[in-house]
Structures are given as C-alpha cells and as structure tokens.
Amino acid sequence: MTNFNYSLSVLFLLASAVMLKADTVKLQQDYPIKPVPFTAVHLTDQFWAPRIETNRTVTIPFAFEQCEKSGRMDNFERAALALKGEPFANHQPPGYPFDDTDPYKVLEGASYVLAVQPNPELKMYLDKLIAKIAAAQESDGYLYTARTIDPEHPHAWSGHERWLNDPDQSHELYDSGHLFEAAVAHYQATGETNLLNVAIKNANLLCQVFGPGTNQLNHIWPGHEIVEMGLARLYRATGDERYLKLAKFFLDVRGPGGDEYHQSDIKPRDQREAMGHAVRAAYLYSGMADVAAMTGDSSYTTAIDAIWDNVVQKKLYITGGIGAMGSGEAFGPNYFLPNLSAYCETCASVGNDFWNARLFLFHGDARYVDVFERTLYNSLLDGVSLDGKGFFYPNPLESIGKDSRSPWFGCACCPGNITRFLPSLPGYFYAHTDDQVYVNLYASGAADIDLSHNVAVNIQQTTRYPWDGRIHLAVTPKTSDSAASALFTLKLRIPGWARNEAVPSNLYRFADTNSEPVTLTMNGISVPIQLEKGYASITRQWQPGDVVELDLPMPVRRIVADQKVQSDQGRVTLQRGPIVFCLEWPDNQGQVRNLMLSDDEALQAHFEPALLGGVEVIQGNAASLSTSSSNSVVRTTKALTAIPYYAWANRGRGEMTVWIPNSEKTAHVQAQPSIASTSKITLSHPGTNPDAINDQLAPSPASGQINVFFAGSEEPFFHWWPRKGTPEWVQYDFAKPARVSAVEVYWFDDTGRGECRVPQSWRLSYRRNGEWKPVENPGVFGCEMNQFNRTTFAPVETDGLRLELNLQPDWSGGIYEWKVE
Ligand SMILES: [Zn+2]
C-alpha cells in the first residue's frame, strides 16, 4: 500500500469521525417501518428475561473464557507482535481463518449488555480486548490475523495474496463483516469510538480496494456473506455512503461462475430458490434486504421475496430451522426435511430470524413475524442449554440418543451468535411508522416508542406468554405539548397458529380445528377483529389509562406435513401457542421412538414449575410397540409426556422425537435383543460411527425413510471414509456361542452426494478354536444398494463372525446394518 493511499484512508477516517458528531444520521432511504430499539424495550417476563440474564451472567463470560483458552485472543497479540517484528512465545497450530469473528461476536453481545446495564468491569474488559484488536490491525487498515501472524505462511485457506481467495475460503471479508457489526454495537452502547475507528479504517481500506473505479479487485465477491449487512450497518451509523455503495457492489459483483454452495452460481438478483450453505444464504438474503431498503433496488426485493416463498413452502422445518443437510451445511432439495439427520444449524436459525425481521420491516406483514417467532421459540432457542453453557451446532428433530450440547466447538460460530442475538431480542418486539405501532411479540415488560409529530407512547404488557395467550396492554400516549391524548393506530399481531394457519404456506397444517376464538377488547368493550396482513388494528385518540386486552387461546394442536415431506408421513407433531413439543426419554420411561399416538387420543396440557425451568407439558396415552419372541408386534398402553422441543437434551443423552408416529407403519417397533445387537464389534480400521452396524436401525422403504434424491436414508450408518479401495473387515464377537446360518447386510452408498459405494466383493468367516474359516455352501454375497443383501450358509455353531470385503477402487464404503440369524 502506498503512502498516498494510507494518508487518504486517514482523511476518510477523520471525515467519518466528524460525521459521527451528529446525534442521529439521517439516511436518504431506509426500511418503511422502523424497529423499536432493544434499549427502549425492557422485558420483565418469566420466559425471556431470565434467559437474557443467563446470557449476560453465564454465557457471555463463558464464551469469552473459551475464546481465551482456545487462543483466539492470542491471535490478535501474535499479529501485533508480528507487525513489530517480535516473536510470540506460544506457537499453537492455526485454527480457522474466521476465528477472529468469535471474539467479535461475543464483544457485540457484551456491548448490547452494556447498552442497557452499566458494568464498569465488563467495559474495562472490552476496552482491553479492543486494544488487542486495534494493535493487530495493519497500518493501512487490514485486519485478519490468519495472515498477519505469518504473512509468508498464512493459513492454508487464506491464499498468498490478500482477498484473492475470498470467494472460496479465506473469510477475510467475513471477518470484516463481523467486525463492523461489533463496532457499531459497541459505539452505540458506549458512545466510544475505539472499536468503531478500527472498523472504519478497515472499511475505508475495502472501499479503496474493491469496487468499480478502484481498478483493483473489481471481480472479487465475499465467500461467506455478512460484510454486506455489516457495511449497511456501518453506513446507518456513520452516514458514509461509500459503505452502502460497497455493500451493493458486493451483491452486484457476485456470480455467475461460482457455485451453489456459496450462492455464486447465479447472480443474487436472479436467484429464486434457497440454495447452498444455509448460514451464508440467510446472511446474503439479509444483506440484500438492507441494500434494497437503502438504495431502492427492487430487483433484490423481488429475489428475496421469491426465495422466501421457496423456503416457507418447501424448505422450512416445523421448528423454524433451515438447512436440512449436514453435507455442505446446506439447504436440501424441495421437501427434503429429514428429522434424525436434520442439520438446522443454530446460526442458520439466527440468520433466518435476521432475514424475516427485515422482510417484516419491508412489507409490514405478520407472516414474516410468524416465521420469526416459530424459529425463535424452537430451533433457535434449542441452540443453547438451560444453564447457558452448552450449545447445539445442528439441531435435529429426532435422536437415537447420541446428541448432546457441547461447551464449545472448533468452529465456534453458533455460541457467539447466541451471545449476540439474545440481548438484542427486545428489539424485535415492537416497530412503528409515524402513526402506527406494531406489537409483534408478546412478553411482560415496558416499551417507550417515539412516533413522529412529537408523539411518544409507553406500552406496558402483562402476560404469561408463551404459556398463556391472555395479553394485557396498558397504552399511555405522551405528547410534547402535554396534550392528554394522541391519534395513532395500534396493530396487534394475531399469530398464524391462533388463526388455524400452522405456517404461511401449505407445507404444514393443523390436523384438528380450534373453535376457541381470538378476542380483543378496548377498555373492556369487545372490538371486532378485521385482519389486515395478520394484524388487528385499533385506531383512536389514545388516552392515558387506555387498556387493550387480547386473548389468543392455546389449546394443544396436532400438526401434519404436506405429503411431499416423506420423513413426516404417518406422523404428527404437537404445538401449543408458539411452542413445538417433543417426546424425550426421561419423561417416557427411557424410550420414545417406539411410541404411537392415535389421532383420537385426548391430550391435556398443564404447567410444571419445577421441570426444566418451568414448562408446560402435554400428556395423554400412547401405544408402546415392541416385538414379541415370535416376532409379532405387541402393543401396550403407556402414559405419554411431551415437553417443549427447545428444552430437550438438558438431562443427558437419550431418545427424542418431534414427529410422533400416528400409525403402526411408521413407529420404530422396539426390537428384541439379537445375536448381532449383543455382539462386540471390532474393525479393520475404526472408521466413523461403528455402533450403527448393530443398532437395529436400518433404512426401511416402507416407512418412507428412503429419499429419492439421495438414494440414502437418515438412519445411522458406519463408514470407512476417507479410506478408499482398501480391504477391510468387521467382526462380531457374540455374547455367547450360537448356531447361525444366515446374515443380511445393508450397505451404505451415497452415490450423488459422497464418496461411499457398495463394496466390490465380500465374504464371511466363522471362528472355530480361535481360527477363522470361510462359511460353507454360502449363497450369493450381494452388493446391491438400498436393500438388505441376504446370504445363507451351512449352519455352524460359533462364537463369532467376520465379514471381509474389498472396497471398490478409488471409492470408500460403509454399512447401515449387519444382521445375523
Ligand atoms: Zn454456527
């Protein structure tokens, strides 16, 4: 970088700092509806307020501690020393090139905390951290420790030159985006510019390097989106239009010629279907919304509106999660929504809420808040444990007992997103225009809302929502000329679930009908509800002492999925209010996947104050299905208890399911222990997930588990990947010697999406006196995919079997299930 450019960036920095002196920055254009900031909404409820407090007192300090322990803070110090040419004592191997974003995200969350509650100790900690970050910034504004620590040997994903590898994997612009988000949050919380100046210096460098007229990197787009949102936010805070122009440039330059994973195979304005990495996608769509709102470019609105239709009609889980596939952390094809293998990354839920909140600000339609609320109370909240120190990365809708939350991850994106989302949550409750107040979410607390024309309003909400749908609102207008009343419209969201609409599409529907009506009163007098875009409106000259009461009845409801969603056929899920329920093992005598709930079974809900921090539970009777010794299905009646989905996995590992079979065909009949299931497994090579080989869970075409798109199943499988073309074996040591004469093997083959294939060949040996001998008179050793391959042989008494196979040249392989008779 030349001196000229450097001094130019200093000039820009000064110019931006001057602009900041204005109290509020007036933008040419923005969303037509304004959110009421979280600093003006104070929640005092029993649901969110304690969670926000746990986030403040436990999760944020815990996440900072994890960032320290894992060397993420050291990276800034190492970079600072490298800039001075001094050595750093600790030479930990490099993490990911996006590790800088984890401290940024927690710093953003901690800033929101400071914005509503002074905390000198926390502020001092942030200042020290900010000083470390600032010291790691190169003189021209570049900030990316993965390169600065050792520019000659940067991280393998970083590439040898700045930014050239960003469309693929370097994450330099991703790091910048999170820096901008954190910096604006910190500036708005504290009024101090120590981090904002770092962000501005970095943003000014990007403005010099990227975009038309720079003659430099006018062909590079961000590989992991968020810098678009970050720049839009920096523009909103500073009024510096170059940031908005750069945000728009990053959208305009994107694709074609990239790939689906990065949403760069098609230009964003031409995209109509949600594709690729789900977190990237949700951040991209949010950035498109921001740029469209601030520039008036309607081609981006057209695109995200169509993509939203696609998600809500075909790619949304009932929990509000998005991104079905672990492979590529990606959206699957339309209607591909497996439960056991559902990926539903916590970050994708956060991104889905960012996006839906923006679409609401654009369109003023409650359907976006319906999706926001569904995601919030279910898939997003599931991302953190009740104690605030355990996190889910994927949030599956069914478990065979292998899932548990972790304190941290090597790739730690999800905990940081929880830390920054929860304290900002009050900012999603209300919104306004000059003469309209939107009440979008319900929880006890107070809000101070500034309308224009010297009118403000205070709203006091009293409710037990989400457990009870009765909401009491005391509305107090305040005018600067001390007039006692003010004219405006109060718009109350009537959630889709309260008007027999499970989601704003046909993807899911209520299987029952709710005859209890929604009621609304104004000062005790009934008001007829005329819905407009999902809102009931009251326009009047508001007076102090005005009271609005809304009653959203919350009976237990059954939901079914569109028949195109194969994984949910023959199943129902339970919902009450905004909360989706699940069956978990501790409440159901250890097992839930073999339970069947008949459609005519009456269900009751009641509140359990001592359970899981206080939850509503749903109870009734289910049929428990098991196999008798003669292999027939035995039904016994069992009491069933369902808990809110977000609260599962707080009591140890075990079975869980959101979708409950309502037919014998789809229930997982509890199998009797078998020779195979009681055997000890040994392997030629440890591979991945060996327990799957004899877990008695195999794909079953009858249950609709096979997916035509993938020739695969969501049942657990074992694989040897990345080993390819090698001879391998699996051995069963029986619990006691047995007479056996047949085996069945279901091979794992992920043709079309992975590198596993059925084997080239296999054979079978039994053990006699410690020696392995081939079985006699064997039938065909089949290598067919999507079925059990059965082979009989001369009966033999033995204490073990060994299955030996050859993987196809250049391919790996695996096993869903190996049965022995
Ligand atoms: Zn994540």
mmCIF file of C-alpha atoms in Angstrom, residues 100-240:
data_model
loop_
_atom_site.group_PDB
_atom_site.id
_atom_site.type_symbol
_atom_site.label_atom_id
_atom_site.label_comp_id
_atom_site.label_asym_id
_atom_site.label_seq_id
_atom_site.Cartn_x
_atom_site.Cartn_y
_atom_site.Cartn_z
ATOM 1 C CA ASP A 100 -11.302 -13.636 14.796
ATOM 2 C CA THR A 101 -15.080 -13.447 14.406
ATOM 3 C CA ASP A 102 -15.802 -15.327 17.628
ATOM 4 C CA PRO A 103 -14.402 -12.589 19.911
ATOM 5 C CA TYR A 104 -16.135 -10.025 17.660
ATOM 6 C CA LYS A 105 -19.493 -11.716 18.103
ATOM 7 C CA VAL A 106 -19.212 -12.051 21.875
ATOM 8 C CA LEU A 107 -17.999 -8.455 22.030
ATOM 9 C CA GLU A 108 -21.127 -7.457 20.096
ATOM 10 C CA GLY A 109 -23.316 -9.338 22.599
ATOM 11 C CA ALA A 110 -21.459 -7.810 25.546
ATOM 12 C CA SER A 111 -21.994 -4.351 24.027
ATOM 13 C CA TYR A 112 -25.755 -4.927 23.964
ATOM 14 C CA VAL A 113 -25.497 -5.833 27.632
ATOM 15 C CA LEU A 114 -23.638 -2.590 28.354
ATOM 16 C CA ALA A 115 -26.228 -0.626 26.426
ATOM 17 C CA VAL A 116 -28.935 -1.477 28.945
ATOM 18 C CA GLN A 117 -26.933 -2.005 32.121
ATOM 19 C CA PRO A 118 -23.705 -0.195 33.048
ATOM 20 C CA ASN A 119 -20.960 -2.582 34.092
ATOM 21 C CA PRO A 120 -17.519 -0.941 34.576
ATOM 22 C CA GLU A 121 -15.765 -4.298 34.911
ATOM 23 C CA LEU A 122 -17.191 -5.582 31.621
ATOM 24 C CA LYS A 123 -16.475 -2.277 29.911
ATOM 25 C CA MET A 124 -12.850 -2.431 31.020
ATOM 26 C CA TYR A 125 -12.558 -5.988 29.721
ATOM 27 C CA LEU A 126 -13.950 -4.892 26.359
ATOM 28 C CA ASP A 127 -11.562 -1.934 26.204
ATOM 29 C CA LYS A 128 -8.589 -4.239 26.764
ATOM 30 C CA LEU A 129 -9.834 -6.609 24.103
ATOM 31 C CA ILE A 130 -10.420 -3.723 21.699
ATOM 32 C CA ALA A 131 -6.846 -2.519 22.310
ATOM 33 C CA LYS A 132 -5.594 -6.004 21.332
ATOM 34 C CA ILE A 133 -7.737 -5.993 18.205
ATOM 35 C CA ALA A 134 -6.562 -2.498 17.258
ATOM 36 C CA ALA A 135 -2.913 -3.491 17.713
ATOM 37 C CA ALA A 136 -3.384 -6.398 15.296
ATOM 38 C CA GLN A 137 -4.591 -4.069 12.542
ATOM 39 C CA GLU A 138 -2.047 -3.362 9.831
ATOM 40 C CA SER A 139 -1.179 0.277 9.131
ATOM 41 C CA ASP A 140 -3.439 0.503 6.081
ATOM 42 C CA GLY A 141 -6.445 -0.927 7.928
ATOM 43 C CA TYR A 142 -6.125 -4.613 7.021
ATOM 44 C CA LEU A 143 -7.234 -6.809 9.927
ATOM 45 C CA TYR A 144 -7.008 -10.590 9.572
ATOM 46 C CA THR A 145 -4.754 -12.414 11.997
ATOM 47 C CA ALA A 146 -4.630 -15.592 9.887
ATOM 48 C CA ARG A 147 -2.295 -13.715 7.523
ATOM 49 C CA THR A 148 -0.685 -11.036 9.683
ATOM 50 C CA ILE A 149 0.742 -13.555 12.171
ATOM 51 C CA ASP A 150 2.944 -15.027 9.441
ATOM 52 C CA PRO A 151 2.393 -13.422 6.019
ATOM 53 C CA GLU A 152 4.872 -15.776 4.339
ATOM 54 C CA HIS A 153 2.972 -18.807 5.622
ATOM 55 C CA PRO A 154 -0.662 -17.780 6.032
ATOM 56 C CA HIS A 155 -3.467 -20.208 6.805
ATOM 57 C CA ALA A 156 -3.927 -22.761 4.036
ATOM 58 C CA TRP A 157 -7.335 -21.277 3.141
ATOM 59 C CA SER A 158 -6.058 -17.700 3.046
ATOM 60 C CA GLY A 159 -4.162 -17.726 -0.244
ATOM 61 C CA HIS A 160 -0.894 -15.903 -0.795
ATOM 62 C CA GLU A 161 -2.406 -12.553 -1.652
ATOM 63 C CA ARG A 162 -4.963 -10.555 0.278
ATOM 64 C CA TRP A 163 -8.614 -11.289 -0.633
ATOM 65 C CA LEU A 164 -7.933 -13.225 -3.858
ATOM 66 C CA ASN A 165 -9.155 -16.405 -2.190
ATOM 67 C CA ASP A 166 -12.154 -14.772 -0.544
ATOM 68 C CA PRO A 167 -14.770 -16.094 -2.998
ATOM 69 C CA ASP A 168 -13.665 -19.528 -1.906
ATOM 70 C CA GLN A 169 -12.394 -19.918 1.649
ATOM 71 C CA SER A 170 -10.247 -17.089 3.034
ATOM 72 C CA HIS A 171 -13.067 -15.417 5.035
ATOM 73 C CA GLU A 172 -11.265 -12.030 5.101
ATOM 74 C CA LEU A 173 -14.445 -10.143 4.245
ATOM 75 C CA TYR A 174 -16.443 -12.338 6.632
ATOM 76 C CA ASP A 175 -14.106 -11.245 9.426
ATOM 77 C CA SER A 176 -14.616 -7.614 8.377
ATOM 78 C CA GLY A 177 -18.398 -8.005 8.414
ATOM 79 C CA HIS A 178 -18.458 -9.271 11.980
ATOM 80 C CA LEU A 179 -16.001 -6.529 12.979
ATOM 81 C CA PHE A 180 -18.393 -3.890 11.617
ATOM 82 C CA GLU A 181 -21.373 -5.425 13.433
ATOM 83 C CA ALA A 182 -19.468 -5.480 16.725
ATOM 84 C CA ALA A 183 -18.038 -1.996 16.269
ATOM 85 C CA VAL A 184 -21.389 -0.325 15.649
ATOM 86 C CA ALA A 185 -22.914 -2.194 18.592
ATOM 87 C CA HIS A 186 -20.063 -1.067 20.853
ATOM 88 C CA TYR A 187 -20.228 2.527 19.638
ATOM 89 C CA GLN A 188 -23.980 2.738 20.111
ATOM 90 C CA ALA A 189 -23.732 1.146 23.564
ATOM 91 C CA THR A 190 -20.877 3.234 24.944
ATOM 92 C CA GLY A 191 -20.633 6.281 22.710
ATOM 93 C CA GLU A 192 -16.941 5.489 22.370
ATOM 94 C CA THR A 193 -15.158 5.113 19.071
ATOM 95 C CA ASN A 194 -12.202 2.902 19.977
ATOM 96 C CA LEU A 195 -13.589 -0.098 18.090
ATOM 97 C CA LEU A 196 -15.576 1.949 15.584
ATOM 98 C CA ASN A 197 -12.366 3.633 14.411
ATOM 99 C CA VAL A 198 -10.793 0.222 13.803
ATOM 100 C CA ALA A 199 -13.853 -0.760 11.780
ATOM 101 C CA ILE A 200 -13.888 2.484 9.791
ATOM 102 C CA LYS A 201 -10.193 2.148 8.984
ATOM 103 C CA ASN A 202 -10.814 -1.388 7.751
ATOM 104 C CA ALA A 203 -13.942 -0.388 5.809
ATOM 105 C CA ASN A 204 -12.107 2.513 4.183
ATOM 106 C CA LEU A 205 -9.410 0.127 3.007
ATOM 107 C CA LEU A 206 -12.099 -2.081 1.473
ATOM 108 C CA CYS A 207 -13.587 0.989 -0.242
ATOM 109 C CA GLN A 208 -10.187 1.733 -1.799
ATOM 110 C CA VAL A 209 -9.522 -1.797 -2.947
ATOM 111 C CA PHE A 210 -12.884 -3.126 -4.071
ATOM 112 C CA GLY A 211 -15.455 -1.903 -6.487
ATOM 113 C CA PRO A 212 -15.743 -0.009 -9.719
ATOM 114 C CA GLY A 213 -13.289 2.844 -10.124
ATOM 115 C CA THR A 214 -10.671 1.226 -7.945
ATOM 116 C CA ASN A 215 -9.051 -0.651 -10.840
ATOM 117 C CA GLN A 216 -8.200 -3.260 -8.315
ATOM 118 C CA LEU A 217 -10.388 -6.072 -7.006
ATOM 119 C CA ASN A 218 -13.497 -5.386 -9.033
ATOM 120 C CA HIS A 219 -14.098 -9.106 -9.630
ATOM 121 C CA ILE A 220 -13.957 -10.483 -6.075
ATOM 122 C CA TRP A 221 -17.073 -11.321 -4.086
ATOM 123 C CA PRO A 222 -17.304 -12.431 -0.440
ATOM 124 C CA GLY A 223 -17.169 -16.208 0.002
ATOM 125 C CA HIS A 224 -19.026 -16.115 3.321
ATOM 126 C CA GLU A 225 -21.541 -13.309 3.277
ATOM 127 C CA ILE A 226 -22.102 -10.889 6.165
ATOM 128 C CA VAL A 227 -19.927 -7.966 5.100
ATOM 129 C CA GLU A 228 -22.969 -6.679 3.146
ATOM 130 C CA MET A 229 -25.040 -6.466 6.364
ATOM 131 C CA GLY A 230 -22.048 -5.125 8.267
ATOM 132 C CA LEU A 231 -21.400 -2.351 5.732
ATOM 133 C CA ALA A 232 -25.086 -1.403 5.666
ATOM 134 C CA ARG A 233 -24.997 -1.118 9.419
ATOM 135 C CA LEU A 234 -21.819 0.925 9.352
ATOM 136 C CA TYR A 235 -23.485 3.212 6.809
ATOM 137 C CA ARG A 236 -26.532 3.570 9.051
ATOM 138 C CA ALA A 237 -24.264 4.526 11.979
ATOM 139 C CA THR A 238 -21.926 6.895 10.131
ATOM 140 C CA GLY A 239 -23.880 8.172 7.135
ATOM 141 C CA ASP A 240 -20.846 7.490 4.939
#
